[in-house]
Amino acid sequence: MISGFRNAVWGSRLVNFPFDGYQFTWERDRGTKHWVEEKLYRIPVNEGWLNIFGDACATSITGRNSNHLAIYLKFCQKEKTHKKTKFKFKNHWLKEKDCRNVVERAWSLCENQVLLERLQFCCMELGKWGNHLRRGFQRCIEGCKRRMARSRDRTDAAGLAEFARAEFAKVCYLDLLEK
């Protein structure tokens, strides 16, 4: 059955589109002597697809509580358009110690302005601060990914514990970014 599938892929002139990241996309029994990893997922494409989407890139990403790694396929645009984004307050900012200071500072800097202008300035300052905070979370996520990559192949208790801690921290930071 698998040879028939391979023949169909070969007969269709499909090739595997490469992806970055960890290449083993499935695992079972991590931390035991029966630990198995396999490269299950591939991205079969033909020449026509490559001609249209030649700037695409793909990477494997760690999912939450799964023994499968997802493959993220990104279609890159030739031209980037800068769209003005609407301000959105993030509730998790309230847990950050500097949030109140940002609002108080922005509010006091434009105390002679009308209410609408003060609100707009406050939104602008909160947006800048929020972007800085988000970039910090993204750096932490990248650090967690590096820790996971360093300990991924380890089967000793310390290595498995380090992988689990890094994965848990990454999920926590991802949750903050999504809120």
Short mmCIF file of N, CA and C in Angstrom, two decimals:
data_model
loop_
_atom_site.label_atom_id
_atom_site.label_comp_id
_atom_site.label_asym_id
_atom_site.label_seq_id
_atom_site.Cartn_x
_atom_site.Cartn_y
_atom_site.Cartn_z
N MET A 1 0.82 -1.19 0.00
CA MET A 1 0.00 0.00 0.00
C MET A 1 0.87 1.26 0.00
N ILE A 2 1.90 1.28 0.86
CA ILE A 2 2.77 2.46 0.92
C ILE A 2 3.55 2.63 -0.38
N SER A 3 3.92 1.51 -1.02
CA SER A 3 4.66 1.63 -2.28
C SER A 3 3.76 2.21 -3.36
N GLY A 4 2.47 1.90 -3.33
CA GLY A 4 1.54 2.49 -4.28
C GLY A 4 1.43 3.99 -4.10
N PHE A 5 1.42 4.42 -2.84
CA PHE A 5 1.38 5.85 -2.55
C PHE A 5 2.65 6.53 -3.05
N ARG A 6 3.79 5.92 -2.77
CA ARG A 6 5.07 6.49 -3.23
C ARG A 6 5.10 6.59 -4.75
N ASN A 7 4.61 5.57 -5.43
CA ASN A 7 4.58 5.59 -6.90
C ASN A 7 3.67 6.70 -7.41
N ALA A 8 2.53 6.91 -6.73
CA ALA A 8 1.62 7.98 -7.14
C ALA A 8 2.28 9.35 -6.95
N VAL A 9 2.98 9.53 -5.84
CA VAL A 9 3.69 10.79 -5.60
C VAL A 9 4.76 10.99 -6.67
N TRP A 10 5.55 9.95 -6.93
CA TRP A 10 6.62 10.05 -7.92
C TRP A 10 6.03 10.30 -9.31
N GLY A 11 4.94 9.59 -9.66
CA GLY A 11 4.31 9.76 -10.96
C GLY A 11 3.71 11.13 -11.16
N SER A 12 3.34 11.78 -10.08
CA SER A 12 2.77 13.13 -10.16
C SER A 12 3.84 14.20 -10.18
N ARG A 13 5.09 13.77 -10.12
CA ARG A 13 6.24 14.68 -10.10
C ARG A 13 6.19 15.65 -8.92
N LEU A 14 5.77 15.12 -7.79
CA LEU A 14 5.75 15.92 -6.57
C LEU A 14 7.09 15.81 -5.88
N VAL A 15 7.51 16.92 -5.29
CA VAL A 15 8.74 16.93 -4.51
C VAL A 15 8.40 17.43 -3.11
N ASN A 16 9.25 17.12 -2.16
CA ASN A 16 9.04 17.58 -0.79
C ASN A 16 9.53 19.01 -0.64
N PHE A 17 8.63 19.89 -0.23
CA PHE A 17 9.01 21.27 0.07
C PHE A 17 9.71 21.25 1.42
N PRO A 18 10.91 21.80 1.52
CA PRO A 18 11.66 21.71 2.79
C PRO A 18 11.04 22.58 3.88
N PHE A 19 11.24 22.16 5.10
CA PHE A 19 10.81 23.00 6.23
C PHE A 19 11.90 23.05 7.27
N ASP A 20 11.95 24.19 7.98
CA ASP A 20 12.93 24.40 9.05
C ASP A 20 12.38 23.83 10.34
N GLY A 21 13.22 23.81 11.33
CA GLY A 21 12.80 23.33 12.64
C GLY A 21 13.10 21.85 12.80
N TYR A 22 12.56 21.30 13.86
CA TYR A 22 12.81 19.90 14.18
C TYR A 22 12.13 19.03 13.13
N GLN A 23 12.87 18.08 12.57
CA GLN A 23 12.38 17.30 11.45
C GLN A 23 11.51 16.11 11.84
N PHE A 24 11.66 15.61 13.05
CA PHE A 24 10.82 14.51 13.50
C PHE A 24 9.50 15.09 14.00
N THR A 25 8.42 14.83 13.28
CA THR A 25 7.16 15.51 13.54
C THR A 25 6.19 14.69 14.40
N TRP A 26 6.62 13.52 14.85
CA TRP A 26 5.78 12.69 15.71
C TRP A 26 6.66 11.93 16.68
N GLU A 27 6.17 11.77 17.89
CA GLU A 27 6.92 10.99 18.87
C GLU A 27 5.96 10.24 19.78
N ARG A 28 6.49 9.20 20.43
CA ARG A 28 5.70 8.41 21.36
C ARG A 28 6.61 7.97 22.50
N ASP A 29 6.09 7.93 23.70
CA ASP A 29 6.78 7.40 24.88
C ASP A 29 8.05 8.17 25.24
N ARG A 30 8.00 9.49 25.12
CA ARG A 30 9.15 10.31 25.54
C ARG A 30 9.48 10.01 27.00
N GLY A 31 10.75 9.86 27.27
CA GLY A 31 11.20 9.62 28.63
C GLY A 31 11.26 8.16 29.02
N THR A 32 10.94 7.28 28.07
CA THR A 32 11.04 5.84 28.36
C THR A 32 12.04 5.22 27.40
N LYS A 33 12.37 3.96 27.64
CA LYS A 33 13.30 3.28 26.74
C LYS A 33 12.62 2.93 25.41
N HIS A 34 11.32 3.12 25.32
CA HIS A 34 10.58 2.84 24.09
C HIS A 34 10.32 4.11 23.26
N TRP A 35 11.02 5.19 23.59
CA TRP A 35 10.82 6.47 22.91
C TRP A 35 11.08 6.31 21.41
N VAL A 36 10.13 6.77 20.60
CA VAL A 36 10.22 6.67 19.14
C VAL A 36 9.92 8.04 18.55
N GLU A 37 10.69 8.43 17.53
CA GLU A 37 10.43 9.67 16.79
C GLU A 37 10.38 9.32 15.30
N GLU A 38 9.47 9.94 14.58
CA GLU A 38 9.35 9.70 13.14
C GLU A 38 9.09 11.02 12.42
N LYS A 39 9.51 11.06 11.16
CA LYS A 39 9.18 12.21 10.31
C LYS A 39 7.95 11.82 9.50
N LEU A 40 6.78 12.12 10.05
CA LEU A 40 5.53 11.73 9.41
C LEU A 40 5.08 12.72 8.35
N TYR A 41 5.27 14.00 8.62
CA TYR A 41 4.66 15.01 7.77
C TYR A 41 5.63 15.55 6.73
N ARG A 42 5.10 15.74 5.57
CA ARG A 42 5.85 16.31 4.47
C ARG A 42 4.94 17.30 3.75
N ILE A 43 5.54 18.12 2.91
CA ILE A 43 4.77 19.09 2.13
C ILE A 43 5.02 18.79 0.66
N PRO A 44 4.22 17.91 0.04
CA PRO A 44 4.45 17.58 -1.37
C PRO A 44 3.93 18.70 -2.27
N VAL A 45 4.77 19.17 -3.18
CA VAL A 45 4.40 20.24 -4.11
C VAL A 45 4.89 19.88 -5.51
N ASN A 46 4.31 20.54 -6.50
CA ASN A 46 4.79 20.34 -7.87
C ASN A 46 5.47 21.61 -8.37
N GLU A 47 6.00 21.54 -9.55
CA GLU A 47 6.77 22.67 -10.10
C GLU A 47 5.91 23.92 -10.26
N GLY A 48 4.66 23.73 -10.66
CA GLY A 48 3.76 24.87 -10.82
C GLY A 48 3.53 25.61 -9.51
N TRP A 49 3.36 24.84 -8.43
CA TRP A 49 3.18 25.44 -7.11
C TRP A 49 4.42 26.23 -6.73
N LEU A 50 5.60 25.64 -6.98
CA LEU A 50 6.85 26.33 -6.64
C LEU A 50 7.00 27.62 -7.43
N ASN A 51 6.55 27.62 -8.69
CA ASN A 51 6.63 28.84 -9.50
C ASN A 51 5.75 29.95 -8.93
N ILE A 52 4.60 29.58 -8.40
CA ILE A 52 3.67 30.58 -7.86
C ILE A 52 4.08 31.01 -6.45
N PHE A 53 4.45 30.05 -5.63
CA PHE A 53 4.72 30.32 -4.21
C PHE A 53 6.18 30.09 -3.85
N GLY A 54 7.07 30.46 -4.73
CA GLY A 54 8.50 30.23 -4.51
C GLY A 54 9.07 30.91 -3.28
N ASP A 55 8.41 31.97 -2.81
CA ASP A 55 8.90 32.69 -1.63
C ASP A 55 8.32 32.15 -0.33
N ALA A 56 7.55 31.08 -0.41
CA ALA A 56 6.96 30.52 0.81
C ALA A 56 8.05 29.91 1.68
N CYS A 57 7.77 29.80 2.94
CA CYS A 57 8.68 29.13 3.86
C CYS A 57 7.84 28.33 4.86
N ALA A 58 8.44 27.30 5.41
CA ALA A 58 7.72 26.44 6.34
C ALA A 58 8.63 26.08 7.51
N THR A 59 8.01 25.84 8.64
CA THR A 59 8.76 25.43 9.83
C THR A 59 7.88 24.55 10.69
N SER A 60 8.49 23.64 11.41
CA SER A 60 7.73 22.83 12.36
C SER A 60 7.59 23.61 13.66
N ILE A 61 6.44 23.49 14.27
CA ILE A 61 6.19 24.20 15.52
C ILE A 61 5.64 23.23 16.55
N THR A 62 6.05 23.42 17.78
CA THR A 62 5.60 22.56 18.87
C THR A 62 4.19 22.93 19.26
N GLY A 63 3.33 21.94 19.28
CA GLY A 63 1.95 22.16 19.71
C GLY A 63 1.83 22.00 21.21
N ARG A 64 0.67 22.23 21.71
CA ARG A 64 0.42 22.08 23.14
C ARG A 64 -0.08 20.68 23.42
N ASN A 65 0.55 20.03 24.36
CA ASN A 65 0.10 18.72 24.84
C ASN A 65 -0.18 17.75 23.70
N SER A 66 0.71 17.68 22.76
CA SER A 66 0.54 16.78 21.63
C SER A 66 1.85 16.09 21.33
N ASN A 67 1.76 14.89 20.79
CA ASN A 67 2.98 14.20 20.37
C ASN A 67 3.26 14.45 18.89
N HIS A 68 2.51 15.37 18.28
CA HIS A 68 2.72 15.76 16.89
C HIS A 68 3.24 17.19 16.83
N LEU A 69 4.15 17.45 15.92
CA LEU A 69 4.56 18.83 15.64
C LEU A 69 3.79 19.29 14.42
N ALA A 70 3.24 20.46 14.48
CA ALA A 70 2.54 21.02 13.33
C ALA A 70 3.57 21.61 12.37
N ILE A 71 3.19 21.73 11.11
CA ILE A 71 4.04 22.41 10.14
C ILE A 71 3.32 23.69 9.74
N TYR A 72 4.00 24.80 9.92
CA TYR A 72 3.45 26.11 9.60
C TYR A 72 4.00 26.54 8.25
N LEU A 73 3.11 26.77 7.31
CA LEU A 73 3.49 27.20 5.97
C LEU A 73 3.11 28.66 5.81
N LYS A 74 4.09 29.49 5.51
CA LYS A 74 3.87 30.94 5.42
C LYS A 74 4.09 31.38 3.98
N PHE A 75 3.10 32.07 3.45
CA PHE A 75 3.21 32.61 2.10
C PHE A 75 3.69 34.05 2.22
N CYS A 76 4.86 34.31 1.73
CA CYS A 76 5.47 35.63 1.84
C CYS A 76 4.96 36.50 0.70
N GLN A 77 4.67 37.74 1.03
CA GLN A 77 4.21 38.68 0.02
C GLN A 77 5.40 39.45 -0.53
N LYS A 78 5.31 39.79 -1.79
CA LYS A 78 6.38 40.57 -2.42
C LYS A 78 6.44 41.98 -1.83
N GLU A 79 5.29 42.60 -1.68
CA GLU A 79 5.23 43.96 -1.16
C GLU A 79 4.49 43.95 0.17
N LYS A 80 5.04 44.61 1.13
CA LYS A 80 4.37 44.71 2.42
C LYS A 80 3.63 46.04 2.47
N THR A 81 2.38 45.96 2.85
CA THR A 81 1.61 47.18 3.02
C THR A 81 1.48 47.45 4.51
N HIS A 82 1.70 48.66 4.89
CA HIS A 82 1.60 49.03 6.30
C HIS A 82 0.21 49.58 6.55
N LYS A 83 -0.53 48.82 7.31
CA LYS A 83 -1.88 49.20 7.65
C LYS A 83 -1.87 49.75 9.07
N LYS A 84 -2.52 50.86 9.26
CA LYS A 84 -2.60 51.43 10.61
C LYS A 84 -3.48 50.53 11.45
N THR A 85 -2.95 50.10 12.58
CA THR A 85 -3.70 49.19 13.43
C THR A 85 -4.48 49.97 14.47
N LYS A 86 -5.63 49.46 14.79
CA LYS A 86 -6.49 50.07 15.80
C LYS A 86 -6.00 49.64 17.18
N PHE A 87 -6.00 50.57 18.10
CA PHE A 87 -5.53 50.27 19.46
C PHE A 87 -6.46 49.27 20.12
N LYS A 88 -5.86 48.27 20.77
CA LYS A 88 -6.63 47.28 21.53
C LYS A 88 -5.95 47.10 22.88
N PHE A 89 -6.70 47.36 23.93
CA PHE A 89 -6.17 47.18 25.27
C PHE A 89 -6.17 45.69 25.60
N LYS A 90 -5.07 45.20 26.15
CA LYS A 90 -4.94 43.79 26.52
C LYS A 90 -5.14 43.67 28.03
N ASN A 91 -6.08 42.85 28.44
CA ASN A 91 -6.38 42.72 29.87
C ASN A 91 -5.19 42.25 30.69
N HIS A 92 -4.31 41.44 30.09
CA HIS A 92 -3.17 40.95 30.86
C HIS A 92 -2.19 42.07 31.20
N TRP A 93 -2.32 43.23 30.53
CA TRP A 93 -1.46 44.36 30.88
C TRP A 93 -1.70 44.80 32.32
N LEU A 94 -2.92 44.62 32.80
CA LEU A 94 -3.26 45.04 34.17
C LEU A 94 -2.41 44.31 35.20
N LYS A 95 -1.90 43.15 34.86
CA LYS A 95 -1.05 42.38 35.78
C LYS A 95 0.40 42.85 35.76
N GLU A 96 0.74 43.69 34.79
CA GLU A 96 2.11 44.20 34.67
C GLU A 96 2.26 45.42 35.57
N LYS A 97 3.37 45.46 36.30
CA LYS A 97 3.57 46.53 37.28
C LYS A 97 3.68 47.91 36.64
N ASP A 98 4.16 48.01 35.40
CA ASP A 98 4.38 49.32 34.78
C ASP A 98 3.14 49.89 34.09
N CYS A 99 2.09 49.13 33.95
CA CYS A 99 0.91 49.60 33.21
C CYS A 99 0.35 50.89 33.81
N ARG A 100 0.16 50.89 35.09
CA ARG A 100 -0.39 52.08 35.76
C ARG A 100 0.52 53.29 35.54
N ASN A 101 1.83 53.09 35.64
CA ASN A 101 2.79 54.19 35.45
C ASN A 101 2.70 54.76 34.04
N VAL A 102 2.54 53.89 33.05
CA VAL A 102 2.43 54.35 31.66
C VAL A 102 1.20 55.23 31.50
N VAL A 103 0.08 54.79 32.04
CA VAL A 103 -1.17 55.56 31.92
C VAL A 103 -1.05 56.89 32.67
N GLU A 104 -0.55 56.86 33.90
CA GLU A 104 -0.43 58.09 34.68
C GLU A 104 0.52 59.09 34.02
N ARG A 105 1.64 58.58 33.50
CA ARG A 105 2.62 59.46 32.84
C ARG A 105 2.01 60.09 31.59
N ALA A 106 1.36 59.27 30.76
CA ALA A 106 0.75 59.78 29.52
C ALA A 106 -0.35 60.79 29.84
N TRP A 107 -1.15 60.50 30.83
CA TRP A 107 -2.25 61.38 31.20
C TRP A 107 -1.73 62.73 31.70
N SER A 108 -0.65 62.69 32.48
CA SER A 108 -0.13 63.95 33.03
C SER A 108 0.64 64.76 31.98
N LEU A 109 1.22 64.10 30.99
CA LEU A 109 1.98 64.83 29.96
C LEU A 109 1.09 65.71 29.08
N CYS A 110 -0.18 65.37 29.01
CA CYS A 110 -1.07 66.18 28.15
C CYS A 110 -2.28 66.69 28.93
N GLU A 111 -2.03 67.15 30.15
CA GLU A 111 -3.13 67.58 31.02
C GLU A 111 -3.85 68.83 30.51
N ASN A 112 -3.21 69.61 29.64
CA ASN A 112 -3.85 70.82 29.12
C ASN A 112 -4.65 70.55 27.84
N GLN A 113 -4.70 69.31 27.41
CA GLN A 113 -5.41 68.96 26.18
C GLN A 113 -6.86 68.59 26.50
N VAL A 114 -7.68 68.58 25.45
CA VAL A 114 -9.07 68.15 25.63
C VAL A 114 -9.09 66.64 25.84
N LEU A 115 -10.20 66.15 26.36
CA LEU A 115 -10.31 64.74 26.75
C LEU A 115 -9.96 63.78 25.61
N LEU A 116 -10.49 64.01 24.43
CA LEU A 116 -10.25 63.10 23.31
C LEU A 116 -8.76 63.02 22.97
N GLU A 117 -8.08 64.15 22.97
CA GLU A 117 -6.65 64.16 22.67
C GLU A 117 -5.86 63.45 23.77
N ARG A 118 -6.28 63.61 25.01
CA ARG A 118 -5.61 62.91 26.11
C ARG A 118 -5.78 61.40 25.97
N LEU A 119 -6.99 60.98 25.62
CA LEU A 119 -7.24 59.55 25.42
C LEU A 119 -6.41 59.00 24.26
N GLN A 120 -6.35 59.75 23.16
CA GLN A 120 -5.56 59.29 22.01
C GLN A 120 -4.08 59.17 22.38
N PHE A 121 -3.56 60.14 23.10
CA PHE A 121 -2.15 60.09 23.51
C PHE A 121 -1.91 58.92 24.46
N CYS A 122 -2.83 58.71 25.37
CA CYS A 122 -2.71 57.60 26.31
C CYS A 122 -2.73 56.26 25.56
N CYS A 123 -3.61 56.13 24.59
CA CYS A 123 -3.66 54.92 23.76
C CYS A 123 -2.35 54.72 23.01
N MET A 124 -1.81 55.79 22.46
CA MET A 124 -0.56 55.70 21.71
C MET A 124 0.58 55.23 22.62
N GLU A 125 0.67 55.81 23.82
CA GLU A 125 1.72 55.42 24.76
C GLU A 125 1.55 53.99 25.25
N LEU A 126 0.31 53.60 25.54
CA LEU A 126 0.06 52.22 25.95
C LEU A 126 0.39 51.24 24.82
N GLY A 127 0.07 51.64 23.58
CA GLY A 127 0.38 50.79 22.43
C GLY A 127 1.88 50.58 22.26
N LYS A 128 2.66 51.64 22.42
CA LYS A 128 4.13 51.52 22.33
C LYS A 128 4.65 50.60 23.43
N TRP A 129 4.16 50.83 24.64
CA TRP A 129 4.59 50.02 25.78
C TRP A 129 4.18 48.56 25.58
N GLY A 130 2.95 48.33 25.08
CA GLY A 130 2.47 46.98 24.83
C GLY A 130 3.30 46.26 23.77
N ASN A 131 3.70 46.99 22.72
CA ASN A 131 4.56 46.39 21.69
C ASN A 131 5.91 45.99 22.27
N HIS A 132 6.45 46.84 23.13
CA HIS A 132 7.72 46.52 23.79
C HIS A 132 7.56 45.27 24.67
N LEU A 133 6.46 45.19 25.38
CA LEU A 133 6.18 44.04 26.23
C LEU A 133 6.04 42.77 25.38
N ARG A 134 5.32 42.88 24.25
CA ARG A 134 5.12 41.73 23.35
C ARG A 134 6.45 41.24 22.81
N ARG A 135 7.33 42.17 22.42
CA ARG A 135 8.65 41.76 21.91
C ARG A 135 9.44 41.03 23.00
N GLY A 136 9.28 41.47 24.24
CA GLY A 136 9.93 40.78 25.36
C GLY A 136 9.41 39.36 25.50
N PHE A 137 8.08 39.19 25.37
CA PHE A 137 7.50 37.84 25.43
C PHE A 137 8.03 36.98 24.29
N GLN A 138 8.13 37.58 23.10
CA GLN A 138 8.62 36.82 21.95
C GLN A 138 10.06 36.39 22.16
N ARG A 139 10.88 37.26 22.76
CA ARG A 139 12.26 36.86 23.06
C ARG A 139 12.28 35.70 24.06
N CYS A 140 11.40 35.76 25.04
CA CYS A 140 11.33 34.67 26.02
C CYS A 140 10.89 33.37 25.35
N ILE A 141 9.95 33.45 24.43
CA ILE A 141 9.49 32.26 23.70
C ILE A 141 10.64 31.67 22.90
N GLU A 142 11.41 32.52 22.24
CA GLU A 142 12.56 32.03 21.47
C GLU A 142 13.58 31.37 22.40
N GLY A 143 13.78 31.95 23.58
CA GLY A 143 14.68 31.34 24.56
C GLY A 143 14.18 29.97 24.99
N CYS A 144 12.87 29.85 25.21
CA CYS A 144 12.29 28.55 25.57
C CYS A 144 12.49 27.54 24.45
N LYS A 145 12.30 27.99 23.20
CA LYS A 145 12.50 27.08 22.06
C LYS A 145 13.95 26.60 22.00
N ARG A 146 14.90 27.51 22.29
CA ARG A 146 16.31 27.10 22.29
C ARG A 146 16.57 26.08 23.39
N ARG A 147 16.00 26.32 24.58
CA ARG A 147 16.16 25.35 25.68
C ARG A 147 15.56 24.01 25.31
N MET A 148 14.40 24.03 24.65
CA MET A 148 13.76 22.78 24.23
C MET A 148 14.62 22.06 23.20
N ALA A 149 15.19 22.80 22.26
CA ALA A 149 16.03 22.18 21.23
C ALA A 149 17.28 21.55 21.85
N ARG A 150 17.87 22.23 22.85
CA ARG A 150 19.07 21.69 23.50
C ARG A 150 18.77 20.41 24.27
N SER A 151 17.58 20.30 24.83
CA SER A 151 17.28 19.14 25.66
C SER A 151 16.39 18.11 24.96
N ARG A 152 16.02 18.37 23.72
CA ARG A 152 15.08 17.49 23.01
C ARG A 152 15.56 16.04 22.92
N ASP A 153 16.83 15.82 22.64
CA ASP A 153 17.35 14.46 22.45
C ASP A 153 17.78 13.78 23.74
N ARG A 154 17.73 14.50 24.84
CA ARG A 154 18.18 13.91 26.11
C ARG A 154 17.10 12.97 26.66
N THR A 155 17.55 11.83 27.17
CA THR A 155 16.62 10.86 27.74
C THR A 155 16.79 10.72 29.25
N ASP A 156 17.78 11.43 29.82
CA ASP A 156 17.98 11.37 31.26
C ASP A 156 16.92 12.23 31.97
N ALA A 157 16.74 11.99 33.25
CA ALA A 157 15.70 12.67 34.02
C ALA A 157 15.87 14.19 33.99
N ALA A 158 17.11 14.66 34.12
CA ALA A 158 17.36 16.11 34.12
C ALA A 158 17.00 16.72 32.76
N GLY A 159 17.36 16.03 31.68
CA GLY A 159 17.04 16.53 30.34
C GLY A 159 15.55 16.57 30.08
N LEU A 160 14.84 15.52 30.50
CA LEU A 160 13.38 15.48 30.33
C LEU A 160 12.71 16.57 31.15
N ALA A 161 13.22 16.79 32.36
CA ALA A 161 12.65 17.84 33.22
C ALA A 161 12.90 19.22 32.61
N GLU A 162 14.10 19.44 32.08
CA GLU A 162 14.42 20.73 31.45
C GLU A 162 13.51 20.97 30.25
N PHE A 163 13.30 19.94 29.42
CA PHE A 163 12.42 20.07 28.26
C PHE A 163 11.00 20.43 28.72
N ALA A 164 10.50 19.73 29.74
CA ALA A 164 9.15 19.99 30.23
C ALA A 164 9.02 21.40 30.79
N ARG A 165 10.03 21.87 31.54
CA ARG A 165 9.99 23.24 32.09
C ARG A 165 9.99 24.28 30.97
N ALA A 166 10.84 24.06 29.97
CA ALA A 166 10.93 25.01 28.86
C ALA A 166 9.63 25.02 28.06
N GLU A 167 9.05 23.85 27.85
CA GLU A 167 7.80 23.77 27.09
C GLU A 167 6.67 24.44 27.86
N PHE A 168 6.60 24.23 29.18
CA PHE A 168 5.57 24.86 30.00
C PHE A 168 5.72 26.38 29.96
N ALA A 169 6.95 26.87 30.10
CA ALA A 169 7.19 28.32 30.07
C ALA A 169 6.78 28.90 28.72
N LYS A 170 7.11 28.18 27.64
CA LYS A 170 6.75 28.65 26.30
C LYS A 170 5.24 28.77 26.15
N VAL A 171 4.51 27.77 26.64
CA VAL A 171 3.05 27.79 26.56
C VAL A 171 2.49 28.97 27.36
N CYS A 172 3.06 29.25 28.52
CA CYS A 172 2.61 30.39 29.33
C CYS A 172 2.82 31.71 28.59
N TYR A 173 3.97 31.88 27.97
CA TYR A 173 4.23 33.11 27.20
C TYR A 173 3.32 33.20 25.98
N LEU A 174 3.07 32.07 25.32
CA LEU A 174 2.15 32.07 24.18
C LEU A 174 0.75 32.47 24.61
N ASP A 175 0.32 31.99 25.78
CA ASP A 175 -0.99 32.39 26.31
C ASP A 175 -1.06 33.89 26.52
N LEU A 176 0.00 34.48 27.04
CA LEU A 176 0.02 35.94 27.24
C LEU A 176 -0.07 36.69 25.92
N LEU A 177 0.59 36.17 24.89
CA LEU A 177 0.54 36.84 23.59
C LEU A 177 -0.84 36.76 22.96
N GLU A 178 -1.56 35.66 23.22
CA GLU A 178 -2.86 35.46 22.59
C GLU A 178 -3.98 36.23 23.29
N LYS A 179 -3.78 36.61 24.53
CA LYS A 179 -4.84 37.31 25.28
C LYS A 179 -4.99 38.73 24.83
#
